[in-house]
């Protein structure tokens, strides 16, 4: 029998590790630098399969800093997160089909995005060397979160609404947090690090430490001081229509990543509160208790999203539907969620106290879910366009009026769908996020440098349509 000589790739693997059915990857982010050994993930596993770049390096225990380690870190994190959501939503396919493409390194940029074709990752400079956004489990599970939400609430994709866009970012951050919680080693470490008090800054609350450091080096006020975004924060709801379009990370703006932190903060605070309210010993919750509450909360978030109509005050509608959904899971969760949403002003006290009356038939919920968003023609001369601009507005019908609260605690009357859409579109143009796509006279356009465009214009007979291209997740203003 002739012995086969190992090829180069195989030699590399054999030199770094014995042949195993495991891979080595980061637990949550290269910035926190904690490694974990995991079973080899099956990327083709259904229902939520992935297509990774070919050829795949042989599975093995690679060293950080190598392309093979990055490949398996991304694969392990995405498989873990997708398996969690596939069961929890539940999902039988992606919005894009049976298989979601993953492009691990598309070139130089401190960024990542989901564009209804693939999850896209990049590499870029940082003070500590080159960073790869696809190497961070936090970031890959954030991008996958966009794809998951798009697969069960596709109306949010095109809705011209600050709250819908910001919620997409928030859900993506929740996806990163909940995917990390699936690792027992993370649960144990976080409970130890926080002394059992989960609402404290920790590796779990800090998203994407490494990419955050790289962006901070270029734009010091674009991200939090210790990560990209921290789920432990004290932001409270303000109507995004009245907020500045952009602000330093220490303040709230209507920019989707900035505004997402209001809901993510409420989510993380709820997680901590629900663990404390249900643990056998509230001062020393166990990792099993944390896993079980995180699983319940994920289900409550999903139920809230499914039940809520896509309207201008989407945050309040989701929050009210979550409180309602929690009652069917565990009574002890209800006051925690109500108190958190009220403290964050996402729900007014009036709305929180009225959630018991939120009776909505299954048939009505289904009707809302499939109700298309109304297209409205906005005058667009201020954007340099000589025809009206058609946009999809957050216009589904409400079965229940949930309200957020103003700073003086009074309920905020929701804006009309058209007012919300106009404010959102104004910000897109002011921020240079629209690709004019040859539409309109060049000298009339508002175009800014090479900034990644999230939307584009498409000319139709007698009008111009605004179309979403992607959810952009970096914060660099090139
Ligand atoms: Zn994002």
Coordinates of C-alpha atoms and ligand atoms in Angstrom, one line a residue:
X1 CA 0.0 0.0 0.0
X2 CA 1.3 3.4 -1.0
X3 CA 1.3 6.1 1.7
X4 CA -0.1 9.4 0.5
X5 CA 2.1 12.4 1.3
X6 CA 0.3 15.2 3.1
X7 CA -0.4 18.4 1.0
X8 CA 0.6 21.9 2.1
X9 CA -2.7 22.7 3.7
X10 CA -2.7 19.4 5.6
X11 CA 0.9 19.9 6.7
X12 CA 0.0 23.3 8.1
X13 CA -2.9 21.8 10.0
X14 CA -0.9 18.8 11.3
X15 CA 1.8 21.2 12.4
X16 CA -0.6 23.2 14.5
X17 CA -2.8 20.4 16.0
X18 CA -3.6 16.8 16.1
X19 CA -6.5 15.6 13.9
X20 CA -9.6 16.4 15.8
X21 CA -13.4 16.7 15.4
X22 CA -13.1 20.1 17.0
X23 CA -12.1 23.6 16.0
X24 CA -10.7 26.5 18.0
X25 CA -12.4 29.8 17.9
X26 CA -13.0 33.0 19.8
X27 CA -15.8 32.9 22.3
X28 CA -17.1 36.4 21.5
X29 CA -14.5 38.8 20.0
X30 CA -10.8 38.9 19.2
X31 CA -10.7 42.0 21.5
X32 CA -11.5 40.0 24.6
X33 CA -9.2 37.2 23.3
X34 CA -10.8 34.2 25.0
X35 CA -10.7 31.0 23.0
X36 CA -13.0 28.0 23.1
X37 CA -12.9 24.5 21.6
X38 CA -16.0 23.5 19.7
X39 CA -17.3 20.6 17.6
X40 CA -16.7 21.1 13.9
X41 CA -19.7 23.0 12.6
X42 CA -21.7 21.7 9.6
X43 CA -22.3 24.8 7.5
X44 CA -24.6 23.0 5.1
X45 CA -27.0 21.9 8.0
X46 CA -30.6 22.9 7.3
X47 CA -32.8 24.7 7.9
X48 CA -30.5 27.7 7.9
X49 CA -27.6 26.7 5.7
X50 CA -24.5 28.8 4.8
X51 CA -22.3 28.9 1.7
X52 CA -18.8 29.8 2.7
X53 CA -15.8 30.5 0.4
X54 CA -14.3 27.4 -1.2
X55 CA -12.1 25.5 -0.6
X56 CA -12.7 25.1 3.1
X57 CA -9.6 24.5 5.1
X58 CA -9.6 21.1 6.8
X59 CA -11.2 21.4 10.2
X60 CA -8.7 21.8 13.0
X61 CA -7.3 23.7 15.9
X62 CA -5.6 26.6 14.2
X63 CA -3.6 29.4 15.7
X64 CA -5.2 32.9 15.9
X65 CA -3.9 35.2 13.1
X66 CA -4.2 32.6 10.4
X67 CA -6.9 32.6 7.7
X68 CA -7.9 29.0 8.7
X69 CA -8.5 30.1 12.3
X70 CA -10.7 33.0 11.0
X71 CA -12.6 30.7 8.7
X72 CA -13.5 28.3 11.5
X73 CA -14.2 31.0 14.0
X74 CA -16.8 32.6 11.7
X75 CA -18.2 29.1 10.8
X76 CA -18.6 28.1 14.4
X77 CA -20.3 31.3 15.5
X78 CA -22.7 31.4 12.6
X79 CA -23.7 27.8 13.0
X80 CA -24.3 28.2 16.7
X81 CA -26.3 31.4 16.3
X82 CA -28.4 30.1 13.3
X83 CA -29.2 26.9 15.1
X84 CA -30.5 28.9 18.0
X85 CA -32.7 31.2 15.9
X86 CA -33.9 28.4 13.6
X87 CA -35.5 26.7 16.6
X88 CA -36.6 29.8 18.5
X89 CA -38.4 31.8 15.7
X90 CA -38.8 29.1 14.2
X91 CA -37.4 29.4 10.6
X92 CA -37.4 26.9 7.8
X93 CA -35.4 29.2 5.4
X94 CA -33.6 32.5 5.0
X95 CA -35.4 35.4 3.3
X96 CA -32.9 34.9 0.4
X97 CA -33.6 31.1 0.1
X98 CA -32.3 27.9 1.6
X99 CA -28.7 29.0 1.7
X100 CA -27.1 32.3 2.8
X101 CA -23.8 33.2 1.2
X102 CA -21.0 34.4 3.5
X103 CA -18.1 36.5 2.0
X104 CA -15.4 36.4 4.7
X105 CA -13.1 39.1 3.3
X106 CA -14.2 41.5 0.6
X107 CA -11.4 44.0 0.8
X108 CA -10.4 47.0 2.9
X109 CA -13.0 48.6 5.1
X110 CA -13.8 48.7 8.8
X111 CA -17.2 47.3 8.1
X112 CA -19.7 44.5 7.6
X113 CA -23.1 44.4 6.0
X114 CA -26.2 42.3 5.0
X115 CA -27.6 43.1 1.6
X116 CA -30.2 40.3 1.0
X117 CA -27.5 38.5 -1.0
X118 CA -24.9 37.6 1.5
X119 CA -23.2 38.4 4.8
X120 CA -20.3 40.6 3.8
X121 CA -17.1 41.1 5.9
X122 CA -13.9 43.2 5.4
X123 CA -10.5 43.9 6.9
X124 CA -8.9 47.2 7.9
X125 CA -6.2 48.9 9.9
X126 CA -6.1 49.3 13.6
X127 CA -3.4 50.3 16.1
X128 CA -2.8 46.6 16.9
X129 CA -2.5 45.5 13.3
X130 CA -5.1 44.4 10.7
X131 CA -8.5 43.5 12.0
X132 CA -11.0 41.3 10.2
X133 CA -14.7 41.9 10.9
X134 CA -15.5 38.3 10.0
X135 CA -13.2 37.1 12.8
X136 CA -15.5 38.4 15.5
X137 CA -18.3 36.2 16.7
X138 CA -20.1 39.3 17.9
X139 CA -20.0 40.8 14.4
X140 CA -20.9 37.7 12.4
X141 CA -23.8 37.0 14.8
X142 CA -24.9 40.6 14.5
X143 CA -25.0 40.3 10.6
X144 CA -26.8 37.0 10.9
X145 CA -29.3 38.7 13.1
X146 CA -30.2 41.1 10.3
X147 CA -30.7 38.1 8.0
X148 CA -32.8 36.3 10.7
X149 CA -35.1 39.3 11.3
X150 CA -35.4 39.9 7.6
X151 CA -36.6 36.2 7.3
X152 CA -39.6 36.6 9.6
X153 CA -40.4 40.4 9.4
X154 CA -39.4 41.3 5.8
X155 CA -41.6 44.5 5.9
X156 CA -38.9 46.2 8.1
X157 CA -36.5 46.0 5.2
X158 CA -38.1 48.7 3.1
X159 CA -40.0 50.7 5.8
X160 CA -38.9 54.4 5.7
X161 CA -38.7 54.7 9.4
X162 CA -36.0 55.5 12.0
X163 CA -37.5 53.1 14.5
X164 CA -37.6 50.2 12.0
X165 CA -34.0 50.8 10.9
X166 CA -32.7 51.2 14.4
X167 CA -34.6 48.1 15.6
X168 CA -32.9 46.1 12.9
X169 CA -29.5 47.1 14.4
X170 CA -30.8 46.4 17.9
X171 CA -32.1 42.9 17.0
X172 CA -28.7 42.2 15.4
X173 CA -27.0 43.2 18.7
X174 CA -29.4 41.0 20.6
X175 CA -28.5 38.2 18.2
X176 CA -24.8 38.6 19.0
X177 CA -25.6 38.6 22.8
X178 CA -28.0 35.6 22.6
X179 CA -25.6 33.6 20.4
X180 CA -22.8 34.2 22.9
X181 CA -25.1 33.1 25.8
X182 CA -25.4 29.7 24.0
X183 CA -21.8 28.9 25.2
X184 CA -21.7 27.5 28.7
X185 CA -18.2 28.9 29.2
X186 CA -19.5 32.4 28.4
X187 CA -22.4 32.0 30.9
X188 CA -20.1 30.9 33.7
X189 CA -17.5 33.6 32.9
X190 CA -20.1 36.4 32.9
X191 CA -21.8 35.3 36.1
X192 CA -18.3 35.2 37.8
X193 CA -17.2 38.6 36.3
X194 CA -20.4 40.4 37.3
X195 CA -20.8 38.7 40.7
X196 CA -24.2 37.4 39.4
X197 CA -25.4 40.9 38.7
X198 CA -25.8 40.7 34.9
X199 CA -26.6 44.4 34.3
X200 CA -23.0 45.4 34.6
X201 CA -20.6 46.1 31.8
X202 CA -19.0 42.7 30.8
X203 CA -17.8 40.9 27.7
X204 CA -21.5 40.0 27.1
X205 CA -22.7 43.6 27.1
X206 CA -19.7 45.0 25.1
X207 CA -20.2 44.3 21.4
X208 CA -17.2 44.1 19.1
X209 CA -14.4 45.4 21.2
X210 CA -11.7 44.9 18.5
X211 CA -13.6 46.7 15.6
X212 CA -14.6 49.4 18.1
X213 CA -10.9 50.0 18.9
X214 CA -10.0 50.2 15.2
X215 CA -12.8 52.7 14.4
X216 CA -12.0 54.7 17.6
X217 CA -8.4 55.2 16.3
X218 CA -9.8 56.9 13.2
X219 CA -12.9 58.6 14.7
X220 CA -12.6 58.9 18.4
X221 CA -16.2 59.9 19.1
X222 CA -17.9 57.4 16.7
X223 CA -18.0 54.5 19.1
X224 CA -18.1 53.7 22.9
X225 CA -14.9 54.1 24.9
X226 CA -14.4 50.3 25.3
X227 CA -16.2 48.6 22.4
X228 CA -18.4 49.3 19.4
X229 CA -21.6 49.5 21.5
X230 CA -22.4 48.6 25.1
X231 CA -25.8 47.1 26.0
X232 CA -25.3 48.5 29.5
X233 CA -26.3 52.1 28.8
X234 CA -28.7 54.7 30.2
X235 CA -30.3 55.9 27.0
X236 CA -34.0 56.6 27.2
X237 CA -36.5 57.0 24.3
X238 CA -36.9 60.3 22.6
X239 CA -38.9 60.6 19.4
X240 CA -36.2 60.1 16.7
X241 CA -38.0 62.5 14.4
X242 CA -36.8 65.3 16.7
X243 CA -33.3 64.1 17.3
X244 CA -30.1 65.3 15.5
X245 CA -29.2 63.1 12.6
X246 CA -25.8 62.4 14.0
X247 CA -24.1 62.8 17.4
X248 CA -21.0 61.6 19.3
X249 CA -21.4 58.1 20.7
X250 CA -22.0 59.5 24.2
X251 CA -25.3 61.1 23.0
X252 CA -28.4 59.8 21.3
X253 CA -29.1 60.6 17.6
X254 CA -31.6 59.3 15.0
X255 CA -28.8 57.4 13.3
X256 CA -29.9 53.8 13.4
X257 CA -26.9 52.4 15.3
X258 CA -27.1 55.2 17.9
X259 CA -30.9 54.9 18.3
X260 CA -30.7 51.1 18.5
X261 CA -29.0 51.4 21.9
X262 CA -32.3 52.5 23.6
X263 CA -33.9 49.2 22.7
X264 CA -30.8 47.0 23.2
X265 CA -30.3 48.6 26.7
X266 CA -33.9 47.7 27.6
X267 CA -33.3 44.2 26.3
X268 CA -30.2 43.7 28.4
X269 CA -31.6 45.2 31.5
X270 CA -34.7 43.0 31.1
X271 CA -32.5 39.9 30.7
X272 CA -30.7 40.8 34.0
X273 CA -34.0 41.6 35.7
X274 CA -35.7 38.4 34.6
X275 CA -32.8 36.3 35.8
X276 CA -32.9 38.0 39.2
X277 CA -36.7 37.6 39.4
X278 CA -36.7 33.9 38.7
X279 CA -33.4 32.5 40.0
X280 CA -33.6 30.2 43.0
X281 CA -31.2 32.6 44.7
X282 CA -31.3 36.1 43.1
X283 CA -27.8 36.9 44.2
X284 CA -26.2 33.8 42.7
X285 CA -28.0 32.8 39.5
X286 CA -26.7 29.6 37.9
X287 CA -25.6 29.3 34.3
X288 CA -28.6 27.0 33.6
X289 CA -31.0 29.7 34.9
X290 CA -29.3 32.3 32.7
X291 CA -29.6 30.0 29.6
X292 CA -33.2 29.3 30.3
X293 CA -34.2 33.0 30.8
X294 CA -32.2 34.1 27.7
X295 CA -34.1 31.5 25.7
X296 CA -37.5 32.7 27.1
X297 CA -36.6 36.3 26.4
X298 CA -35.6 35.5 22.8
X299 CA -39.0 33.9 22.4
X300 CA -40.7 36.9 23.9
X301 CA -38.8 39.3 21.5
X302 CA -39.8 37.2 18.5
X303 CA -43.4 37.0 19.6
X304 CA -43.4 40.8 20.1
X305 CA -42.0 41.4 16.6
X306 CA -44.4 39.0 15.0
X307 CA -47.4 40.6 16.7
X308 CA -46.5 44.3 16.3
X309 CA -47.6 46.3 13.2
X310 CA -45.0 48.2 11.3
X311 CA -45.9 51.7 12.3
X312 CA -44.1 55.0 13.2
X313 CA -43.9 54.1 16.9
X314 CA -42.6 50.6 16.3
X315 CA -40.6 50.5 19.5
X316 CA -43.7 51.0 21.7
X317 CA -45.7 48.5 19.7
X318 CA -43.0 45.8 20.0
X319 CA -42.5 46.5 23.7
X320 CA -46.3 46.3 24.4
X321 CA -46.5 43.0 22.4
X322 CA -43.5 41.7 24.4
X323 CA -45.2 42.4 27.7
X324 CA -48.3 40.6 26.5
X325 CA -46.3 37.6 25.2
X326 CA -44.3 37.4 28.5
X327 CA -47.6 36.8 30.4
X328 CA -48.0 33.5 28.6
X329 CA -44.4 32.4 29.4
X330 CA -44.0 33.3 33.1
X331 CA -45.9 35.8 35.2
X332 CA -42.7 36.9 37.0
X333 CA -41.4 38.3 33.8
X334 CA -44.2 40.8 33.2
X335 CA -43.4 43.4 35.9
X336 CA -39.7 43.3 35.0
X337 CA -40.5 44.0 31.3
X338 CA -43.0 46.7 32.1
X339 CA -40.7 48.5 34.6
X340 CA -37.8 48.4 32.2
X341 CA -39.7 49.7 29.2
X342 CA -41.3 52.4 31.3
X343 CA -37.9 53.4 32.8
X344 CA -36.5 53.6 29.2
X345 CA -39.6 55.7 28.1
X346 CA -40.2 53.1 25.4
X347 CA -43.6 52.6 26.9
X348 CA -45.6 55.3 28.7
X349 CA -47.0 54.3 32.1
X350 CA -50.4 54.5 30.5
X351 CA -49.5 52.1 27.8
X352 CA -47.7 49.7 30.1
X353 CA -50.7 49.5 32.4
X354 CA -53.0 48.8 29.5
X355 CA -51.2 45.9 28.0
X356 CA -53.6 43.4 29.6
X357 CA -56.3 44.8 27.3
X358 CA -54.1 44.0 24.3
X359 CA -56.4 41.3 23.0
X360 CA -55.6 40.6 19.4
X361 CA -57.0 37.6 17.6
X362 CA -54.6 35.3 15.7
X363 CA -56.5 36.1 12.5
X364 CA -55.9 39.9 13.1
X365 CA -52.2 39.3 13.8
X366 CA -51.9 37.3 10.5
X367 CA -53.8 40.1 8.6
X368 CA -51.3 42.7 9.9
X369 CA -48.3 40.5 9.2
X370 CA -49.1 40.3 5.5
X371 CA -50.5 43.8 5.1
X372 CA -48.3 45.6 2.6
X373 CA -46.8 49.0 3.5
X374 CA -48.4 51.9 1.7
X375 CA -46.2 53.7 -0.9
X376 CA -46.4 57.5 -0.7
X377 CA -45.0 60.0 -3.2
X378 CA -43.0 62.7 -1.4
X379 CA -42.0 65.9 -3.0
X380 CA -38.3 65.6 -3.7
X381 CA -37.0 68.9 -5.2
X382 CA -35.0 69.5 -2.0
X383 CA -33.1 66.2 -2.8
X384 CA -32.3 67.5 -6.3
X385 CA -34.9 65.4 -8.0
X386 CA -37.5 66.7 -10.5
X387 CA -40.1 64.0 -9.9
X388 CA -41.8 62.8 -6.7
X389 CA -40.0 60.1 -4.6
X390 CA -42.0 56.9 -3.9
X391 CA -41.2 55.5 -0.4
X392 CA -42.8 52.7 1.6
X393 CA -44.1 54.2 4.9
X394 CA -44.6 52.5 8.3
X395 CA -48.3 52.3 7.7
X396 CA -49.8 49.0 8.9
X397 CA -53.0 49.2 10.9
X398 CA -52.9 49.1 14.7
X399 CA -55.1 46.9 16.7
X400 CA -53.9 48.6 19.9
X401 CA -52.3 52.0 20.4
X402 CA -49.1 51.7 22.4
X403 CA -47.4 54.9 23.3
X404 CA -43.8 55.9 24.2
X405 CA -43.3 58.6 26.9
X406 CA -42.0 62.1 26.6
X407 CA -39.4 63.3 29.2
X408 CA -42.3 64.6 31.3
X409 CA -43.9 61.1 31.3
X410 CA -46.8 62.1 29.2
X411 CA -47.7 59.7 26.3
X412 CA -46.4 60.7 22.9
X413 CA -49.0 60.7 20.2
X414 CA -47.4 58.7 17.3
X415 CA -46.4 60.6 14.2
X416 CA -48.2 59.8 11.0
X417 CA -46.6 57.3 8.7
X418 CA -45.8 60.0 6.2
X419 CA -44.2 62.3 8.8
X420 CA -42.0 59.4 10.0
X421 CA -41.1 58.5 6.4
X422 CA -40.2 62.1 5.5
X423 CA -37.9 62.5 8.5
X424 CA -36.2 59.2 7.7
X425 CA -35.6 60.1 4.1
X426 CA -34.4 63.6 5.0
X427 CA -31.7 61.9 7.1
X428 CA -30.7 59.5 4.4
X429 CA -30.0 62.3 2.0
X430 CA -28.3 64.5 4.6
X431 CA -26.1 61.6 5.6
X432 CA -25.2 60.8 2.0
X433 CA -26.6 57.3 2.2
X434 CA -28.5 57.4 -1.1
X435 CA -27.0 56.2 -4.4
X436 CA -28.5 58.5 -7.1
X437 CA -27.9 55.8 -9.6
X438 CA -27.7 58.3 -12.5
X439 CA -31.1 59.8 -11.6
X440 CA -31.5 63.5 -11.7
X441 CA -29.1 66.2 -12.9
X442 CA -25.6 65.7 -11.4
X443 CA -25.2 69.3 -10.2
X444 CA -28.5 69.0 -8.3
X445 CA -27.5 65.9 -6.3
X446 CA -26.4 65.7 -2.7
X447 CA -23.5 63.3 -3.0
X448 CA -20.9 62.8 -0.3
X449 CA -17.6 61.2 -1.0
X450 CA -17.3 57.4 -1.1
X451 CA -19.7 56.7 1.8
X452 CA -21.3 53.2 1.6
X453 CA -24.9 53.8 0.3
X454 CA -27.7 52.0 2.1
X455 CA -30.4 53.0 -0.5
X456 CA -30.6 53.8 -4.2
X457 CA -33.0 55.6 -6.5
X458 CA -34.7 53.7 -9.3
X459 CA -36.5 55.7 -12.1
X460 CA -40.0 54.7 -13.0
X461 CA -42.5 56.3 -15.3
X462 CA -43.5 59.6 -13.7
X463 CA -41.7 58.9 -10.4
X464 CA -38.6 57.8 -8.7
X465 CA -38.6 54.9 -6.2
X466 CA -36.4 54.6 -3.1
X467 CA -35.0 51.1 -2.6
X468 CA -33.0 49.7 0.3
X469 CA -29.7 48.1 -0.7
X470 CA -28.3 46.9 2.6
X471 CA -28.0 47.3 6.3
X472 CA -24.6 48.9 6.9
X473 CA -23.0 48.0 10.2
X474 CA -19.8 49.9 10.4
X475 CA -19.7 53.5 11.7
X476 CA -16.8 54.9 9.7
X477 CA -17.6 58.0 7.7
X478 CA -15.0 57.8 4.9
Ligands
LIG1 ZN1 -26.1 46.1 11.6

